[in-house]
Each structure stands twice: as structure tokens, then as C-alpha cells.
XYZ file of C-alpha atoms in Angstrom:
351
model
C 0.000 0.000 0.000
C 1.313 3.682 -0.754
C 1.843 5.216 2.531
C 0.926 9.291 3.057
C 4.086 10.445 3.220
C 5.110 14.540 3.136
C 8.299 16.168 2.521
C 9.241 18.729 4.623
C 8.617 21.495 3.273
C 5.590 20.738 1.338
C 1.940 22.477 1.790
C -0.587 21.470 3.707
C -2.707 20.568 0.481
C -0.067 17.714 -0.112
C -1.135 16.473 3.033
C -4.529 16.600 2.401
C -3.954 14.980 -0.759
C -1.945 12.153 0.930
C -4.698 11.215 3.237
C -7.022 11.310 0.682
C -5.249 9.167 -2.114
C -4.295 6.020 0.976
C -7.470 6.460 2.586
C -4.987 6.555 5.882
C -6.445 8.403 9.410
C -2.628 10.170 9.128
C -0.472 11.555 6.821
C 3.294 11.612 7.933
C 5.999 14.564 7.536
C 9.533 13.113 7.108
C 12.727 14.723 6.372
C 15.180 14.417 3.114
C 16.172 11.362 5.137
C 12.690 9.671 5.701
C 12.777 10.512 9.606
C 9.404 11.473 10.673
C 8.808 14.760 12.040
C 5.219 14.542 12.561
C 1.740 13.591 12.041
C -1.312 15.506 10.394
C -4.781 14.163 11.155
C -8.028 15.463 8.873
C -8.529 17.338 12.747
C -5.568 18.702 12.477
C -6.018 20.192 8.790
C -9.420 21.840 9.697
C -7.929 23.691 13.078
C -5.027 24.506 10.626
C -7.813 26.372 8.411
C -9.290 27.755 11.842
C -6.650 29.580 12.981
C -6.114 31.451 9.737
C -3.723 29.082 7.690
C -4.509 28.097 4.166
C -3.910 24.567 1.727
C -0.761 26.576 1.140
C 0.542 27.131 4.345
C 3.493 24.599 5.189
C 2.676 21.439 6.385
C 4.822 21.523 9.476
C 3.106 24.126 10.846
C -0.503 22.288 11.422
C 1.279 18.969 12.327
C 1.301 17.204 15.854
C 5.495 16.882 16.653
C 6.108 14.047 18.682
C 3.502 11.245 18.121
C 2.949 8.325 19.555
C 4.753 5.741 17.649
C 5.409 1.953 17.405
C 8.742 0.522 16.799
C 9.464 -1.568 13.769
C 10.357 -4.321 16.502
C 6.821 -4.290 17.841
C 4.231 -7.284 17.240
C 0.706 -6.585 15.611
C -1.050 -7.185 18.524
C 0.941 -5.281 20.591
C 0.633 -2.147 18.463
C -3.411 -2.770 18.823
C -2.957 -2.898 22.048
C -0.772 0.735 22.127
C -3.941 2.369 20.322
C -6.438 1.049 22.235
C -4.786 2.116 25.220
C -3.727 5.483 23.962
C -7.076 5.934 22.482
C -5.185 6.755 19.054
C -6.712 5.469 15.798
C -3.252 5.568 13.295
C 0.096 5.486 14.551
C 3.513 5.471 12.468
C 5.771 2.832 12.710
C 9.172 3.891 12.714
C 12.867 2.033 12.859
C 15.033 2.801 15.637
C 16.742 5.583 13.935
C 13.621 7.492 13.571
C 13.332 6.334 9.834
C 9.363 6.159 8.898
C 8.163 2.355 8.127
C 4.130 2.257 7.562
C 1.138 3.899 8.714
C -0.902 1.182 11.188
C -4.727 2.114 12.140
C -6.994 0.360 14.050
C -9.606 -0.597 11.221
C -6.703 -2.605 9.996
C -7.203 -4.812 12.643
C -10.757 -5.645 11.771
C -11.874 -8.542 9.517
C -14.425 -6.615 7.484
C -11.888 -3.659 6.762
C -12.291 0.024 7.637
C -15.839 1.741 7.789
C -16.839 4.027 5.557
C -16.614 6.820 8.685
C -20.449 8.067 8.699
C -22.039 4.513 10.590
C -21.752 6.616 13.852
C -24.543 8.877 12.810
C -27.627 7.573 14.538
C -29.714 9.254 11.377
C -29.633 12.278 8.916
C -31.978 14.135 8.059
C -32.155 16.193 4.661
C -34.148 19.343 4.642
C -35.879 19.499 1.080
C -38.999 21.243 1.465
C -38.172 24.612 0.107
C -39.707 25.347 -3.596
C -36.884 27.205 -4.868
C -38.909 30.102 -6.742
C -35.492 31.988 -7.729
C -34.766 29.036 -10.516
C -38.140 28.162 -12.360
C -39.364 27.473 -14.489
C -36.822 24.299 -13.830
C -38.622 24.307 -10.330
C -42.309 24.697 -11.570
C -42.616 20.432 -11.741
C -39.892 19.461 -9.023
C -38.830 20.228 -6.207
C -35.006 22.112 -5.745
C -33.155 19.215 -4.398
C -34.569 17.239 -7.321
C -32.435 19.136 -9.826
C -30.195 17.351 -11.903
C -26.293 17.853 -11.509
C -24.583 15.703 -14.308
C -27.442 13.757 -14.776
C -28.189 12.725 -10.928
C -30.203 14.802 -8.899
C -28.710 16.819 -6.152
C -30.216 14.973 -3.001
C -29.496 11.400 -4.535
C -25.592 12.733 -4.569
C -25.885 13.687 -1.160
C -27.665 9.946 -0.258
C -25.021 8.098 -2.005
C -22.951 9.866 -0.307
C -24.333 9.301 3.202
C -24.737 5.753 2.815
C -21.434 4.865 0.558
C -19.859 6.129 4.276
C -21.964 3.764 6.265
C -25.823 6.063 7.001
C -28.558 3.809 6.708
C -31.054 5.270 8.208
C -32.216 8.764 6.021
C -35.447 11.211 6.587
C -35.925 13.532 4.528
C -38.498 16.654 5.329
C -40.830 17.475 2.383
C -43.773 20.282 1.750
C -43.271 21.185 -2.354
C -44.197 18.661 -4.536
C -43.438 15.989 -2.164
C -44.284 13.220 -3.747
C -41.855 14.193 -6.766
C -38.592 13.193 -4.099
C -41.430 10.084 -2.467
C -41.552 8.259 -5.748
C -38.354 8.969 -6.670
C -36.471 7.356 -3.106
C -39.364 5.013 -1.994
C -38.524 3.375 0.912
C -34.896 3.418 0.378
C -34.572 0.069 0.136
C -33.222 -0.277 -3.466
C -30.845 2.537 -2.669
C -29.347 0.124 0.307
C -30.834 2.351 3.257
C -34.059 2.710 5.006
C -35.545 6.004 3.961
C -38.727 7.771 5.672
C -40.238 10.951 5.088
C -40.905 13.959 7.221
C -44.074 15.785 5.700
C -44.340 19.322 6.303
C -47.681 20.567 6.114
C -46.742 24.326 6.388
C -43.378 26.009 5.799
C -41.388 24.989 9.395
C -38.214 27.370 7.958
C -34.531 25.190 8.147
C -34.790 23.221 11.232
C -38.361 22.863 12.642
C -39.117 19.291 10.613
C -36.814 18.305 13.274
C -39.686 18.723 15.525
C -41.487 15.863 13.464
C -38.601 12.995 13.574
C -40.847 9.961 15.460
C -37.994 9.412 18.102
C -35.218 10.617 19.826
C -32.033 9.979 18.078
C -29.749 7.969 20.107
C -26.907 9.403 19.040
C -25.241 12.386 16.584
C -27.351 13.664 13.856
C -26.669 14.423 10.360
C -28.740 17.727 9.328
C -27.888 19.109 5.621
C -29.658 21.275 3.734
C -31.014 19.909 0.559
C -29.894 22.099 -2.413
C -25.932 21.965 -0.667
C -23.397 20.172 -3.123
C -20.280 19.064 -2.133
C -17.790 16.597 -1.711
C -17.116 17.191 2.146
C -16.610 13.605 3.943
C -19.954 13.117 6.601
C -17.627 10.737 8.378
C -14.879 13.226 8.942
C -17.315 15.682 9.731
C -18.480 13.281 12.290
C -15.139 12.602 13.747
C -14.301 16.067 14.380
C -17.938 16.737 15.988
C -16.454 13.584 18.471
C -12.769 14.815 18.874
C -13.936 18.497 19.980
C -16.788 17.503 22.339
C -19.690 19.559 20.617
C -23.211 19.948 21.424
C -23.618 20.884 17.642
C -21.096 21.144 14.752
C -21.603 23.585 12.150
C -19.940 23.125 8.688
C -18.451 25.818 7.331
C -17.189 27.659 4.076
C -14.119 29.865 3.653
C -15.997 33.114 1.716
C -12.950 35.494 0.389
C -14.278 39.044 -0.421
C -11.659 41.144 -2.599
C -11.870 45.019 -2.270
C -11.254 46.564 -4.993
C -9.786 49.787 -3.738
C -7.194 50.761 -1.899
C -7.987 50.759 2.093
C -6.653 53.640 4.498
C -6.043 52.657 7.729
C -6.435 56.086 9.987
C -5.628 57.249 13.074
C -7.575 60.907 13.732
C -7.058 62.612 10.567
C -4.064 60.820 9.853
C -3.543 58.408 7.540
C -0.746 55.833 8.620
C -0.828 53.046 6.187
C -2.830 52.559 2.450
C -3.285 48.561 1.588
C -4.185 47.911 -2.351
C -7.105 45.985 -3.252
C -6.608 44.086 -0.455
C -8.998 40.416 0.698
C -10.949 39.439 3.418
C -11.974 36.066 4.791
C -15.062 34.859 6.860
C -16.175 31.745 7.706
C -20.190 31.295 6.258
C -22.436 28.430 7.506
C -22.451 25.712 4.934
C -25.515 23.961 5.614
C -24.205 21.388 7.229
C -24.418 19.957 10.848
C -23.792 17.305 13.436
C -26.369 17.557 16.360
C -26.077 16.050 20.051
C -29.811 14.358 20.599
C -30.167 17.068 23.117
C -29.578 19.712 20.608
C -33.891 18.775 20.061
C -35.062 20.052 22.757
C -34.156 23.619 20.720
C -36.846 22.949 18.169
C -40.343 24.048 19.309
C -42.821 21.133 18.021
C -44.734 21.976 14.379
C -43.274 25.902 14.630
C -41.414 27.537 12.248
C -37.717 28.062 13.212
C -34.363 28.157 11.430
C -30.792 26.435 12.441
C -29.395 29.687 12.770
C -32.019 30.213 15.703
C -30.995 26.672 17.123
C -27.560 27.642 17.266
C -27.789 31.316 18.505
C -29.246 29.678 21.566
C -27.372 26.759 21.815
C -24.556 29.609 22.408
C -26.826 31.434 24.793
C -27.111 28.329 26.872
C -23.338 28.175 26.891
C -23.344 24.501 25.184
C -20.157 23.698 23.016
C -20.285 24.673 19.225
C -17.764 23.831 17.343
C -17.174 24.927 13.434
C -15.836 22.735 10.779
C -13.878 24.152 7.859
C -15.230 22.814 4.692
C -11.895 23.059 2.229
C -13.390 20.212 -0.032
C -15.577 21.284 -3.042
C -18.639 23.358 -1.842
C -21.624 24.926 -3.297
C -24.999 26.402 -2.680
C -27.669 26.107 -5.474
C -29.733 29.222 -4.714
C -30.154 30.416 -8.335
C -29.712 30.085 -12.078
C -25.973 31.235 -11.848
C -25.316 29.321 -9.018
C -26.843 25.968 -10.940
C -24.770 26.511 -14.258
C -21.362 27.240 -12.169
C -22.329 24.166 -9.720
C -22.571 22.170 -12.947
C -19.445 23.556 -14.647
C -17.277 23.101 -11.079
C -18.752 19.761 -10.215
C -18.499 18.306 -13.421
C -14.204 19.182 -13.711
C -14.153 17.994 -9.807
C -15.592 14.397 -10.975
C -12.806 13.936 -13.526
């Protein structure tokens, strides 16, 4: 197997890429002599993005020095053993002069392989009741998510995804021609998942169908908007919503806004600096979250409320929010121009 291995030196993109290519928890920085210098986990990419850095910022700087390792001399089952009791998932396995060997994870272990990532969602839901009036007439017999993006439509992308990682059990909320996204999904069944429906019978805004799901969850939720395209990884998602100990997880965008002036910075009537046309970045909610079953008790029963309400007083409760850096291939189909650049980006990212 190819192992994730980054040069010194190299961006944290090549990183990314690494994981991504070996399907490995870790990709390892090593020097011109293959000694490892470090780990980077997806965790540690997205706190990377967090704190300002970008896919072009240098590796070293978002990896974890000093890692847990295993010697080359160590057994199989004793380096399951070193995991399980260092509650690590991937470790590197290195000779005795520091010289990187292989990347070892835990799903290796396992007869059946590694999970797809997303089986520790107790349930997603997929909001698609909206009628998308901004792009008829292509909305005037179907609903927005059923759109068609390269000849699938938008929501079955976003159920393939779901249960390609390891979701099997899918509602989706519905008002607009409902029974266009009904007949079209079933039961789920021939899709591989169990699919059920949560009918709106008046506009609830983006989070009160959560108000209609028949049970508690027993564990985290999967909540996504239904006109969102992307190729963001649920499981990953998932794992970070675990690692940082949220109440709710909100996925989000990196939204760059070029000025195209000069800016004066000013102090009185003084000018003391001039910066040309110069960027600014914010992090935009993606449509995207993980929420803790108690995260519920936010949605009124059969009332209108969005997720932006949810999480403005999650925060006022003081429960744990954390935010999720989406640097994966993102986009928002909210009207025509947004459709025929979602088609034109998707279709060169599927290459």
C-alpha cells in the first residue's frame, strides 16, 4: 500500500492529498532522510484552516510533533494494544533511527476492513422542502433538491454519499411537490438504506421538521440542507464533531471578499498606512451539521424556526459549538448562476 508520506517542506494541500489518495487516518511529515517529524490528522487540517492558515501554508506548521509511535520491533497485537490504550486510531511505525516504516490504524485490525466513517450517525436528516422560486421554471414540476447535476439529482448525490460512508437510516423533510422526491427514493430500500419521510404541512423554515422525527435519536445527527453540493466527507465531519466535544457542529465555508480599492487605515485625521485591493476572509455556515440528541429540545414542536435560531441559543445556553472548515468542493444552489457554475465546477471535480 502507498503510505501518506510529506516532505518537509511541502503544503498542507499535499497532506490533504496524501490522506485522501491512501485512505490513511494520518499523513506523515519526514525529512530528506525519511525521519518522521510529525503527524497531520483530517482534525488537524481543519484547526489549521481555523486559525487562519490556508492549503498553502506549510505542512509543518498544522502537524502534531512528537507522536505516539510503534517501533518496527513491535508485534501486531501489541501495536493494537498501544492504540487502544492510547485511544489513538493511526500510529507510524518507525525504525530505531527514527526512519518512517508504515502507517498502522486500528480498522486494519478488523476482519471486514475500515468503515466508511459516517455509521456513527444515529440518522440524517435532509431538509428538502423549500420550492426554490429563484430558478423556475426548472422548479415549476420538481422540487429544488430534485435538480439534476450531471445527470443525478442533487439529493441522490448527497444519499449516495451518506450511505457509501456507512448512514442507513435517512429522513428527509418534504412540503413542495413531495411526492416528486417520495416516488423517486421510496422506501430506500433499493438505494441500500431505510428512507422515511418527514411531511411538512406548512413552511417549518430550516430546522423545525426536526420537531417531526418519530424518536429521539440515540446518538449524533446528520442535518444538511437539501440544495448543498459538495464533496465534504460526513464521516470526517463526524469525527471532528467527536474529537472536539460539541453539542452541535456547524460546517463551514471559507468566503474570500476582494476590495477593490485601496484601504486607508487612519488614526484621527491621519492616515498611517494605504493597503491595495486588499482580501478578506469569513467563515459562512455551509448547511451542514452534526447535532447532540439534546440539541432537540431547541426545536419548538410543528413551529417555524431556522438552524441559525438553534444555534444562537445553543450559544446562549453556553453549550459547546464547534465549526468545521469545509476546504473540499462546496456549493450552494440558490439560483440560475449558481446551478450553471455548480454544474461547470462539479463536473471538472468528478474527472
Amino acid at each position: 500500500m502507498t503510505e501518506p508520506i510529506v516532505v518537509a517542506g511541502a503544503p498542507l494541500r499535499d497532506a490533504v492529498a496524501a490522506i485522501e489518495r491512501t485512505r490513511r487516518l494520518i499523513a506523515v511529515v519526514v525529512d530528506d532522510r525519511n525521519r518522521l517529524l510529525g503527524v497531520i490528522s483530517d482534525g488537524d487540517v481543519r484547526r489549521a484552516l481555523l486559525a487562519g492558515k490556508g492549503l498553502d501554508s506549510p505542512a509543518a506548521e498544522a502537524m502534531t510533533r512528537e507522536p505516539i509511535v510503534a517501533p518496527a520491533s513491535t508485534r501486531p497485537d501489541e501495536v493494537f494494544d498501544l492504540m487502544q490504550a492510547r485511544g489513538v486510531a493511526a500510529v507510524p511505525v518507525v525504525e530505531a533511527d527514527g526512519r518512517f516504516v508504515r502507517v498502522v490504524q486500528i480498522h486494519d485490525f478488523a476482519e471486514s476492513g475500515p468503515p466508511g466513517g459516517a455509521e456513527g450517525f444515529a440518522a440524517a436528516v435532509v431538509m428538502a422542502g423549500g420550492e426554490g422560486r429563484r430558478l423556475r421554471p426548472l422548479t415549476v414540476d420538481r422540487p429544488k433538491p430534485m435538480i439534476d447535476i450531471g445527470g443525478v439529482p442533487l439529493i441522490e448525490r448527497q444519499v449516495r454519499t451518506m450511505i457509501r460512508g456507512g448512514l442507513r437510516r435517512i429522513y428527509i423533510s418534504t412540503n413542495y411537490l413531495a411526492h416528486v422526491i417520495e416516488e423517486h427514493f421510496g422506501d430506500g430500500s433499493s438505494f441500500g438504506a431505510e428512507i422515511r419521510y418527514l411531511r411538512e404541512h406548512k413552511k417549518l423554515g430550516t430546522a423545525g421538521a426536526l420537531s417531526l422525527l418519530p424518536e429521539r435519536p440515540a446518538g449524533p445527527l446528520l442535518v444538511i440542507n437539501g440544495d448543498v453540493l459538495t464533496t465534504s466527507d460526513f464521516g470526517k465531519l463526524l469525527a471532528f464533531h467527536i474529537e472536539t466535544g460539541a453539542f452541535v457542529t456547524v460546517g463551514a465555508v471559507i468566503y474570500r471578499v476582494e476590495i477593490p480599492f485601496g484601504v486607508l487605515r487612519v488614526s484621527g485625521v491621519r492616515a498611517v498606512g494605504l493597503e491595495e485591493k486588499p482580501s478578506q476572509s469569513f467563515l459562512c455556515n455551509a448547511g451542514m451539521y452534526v447535532l447532540a440528541p439534546g440539541a432537540l429540545d431547541l426545536v419548538p414542536p410543528d413551529s417555524a424556526i431556522n438552524m441559525t435560531d438553534v444555534i444562537e441559543a445553543a450559544i446562549a445556553a453556553g453549550r459547546h459549538i464547534s465549526v468545521f472548515p469545509i476546504h473540499e468542493y462546496w456549493s450552494d444552489i440558490g439560483n440560475p448562476s449558481d446551478l450553471q457554475r455548480a454544474m461547470a465546477e462539479f463536473e471538472a471535480v468528478e474527472r
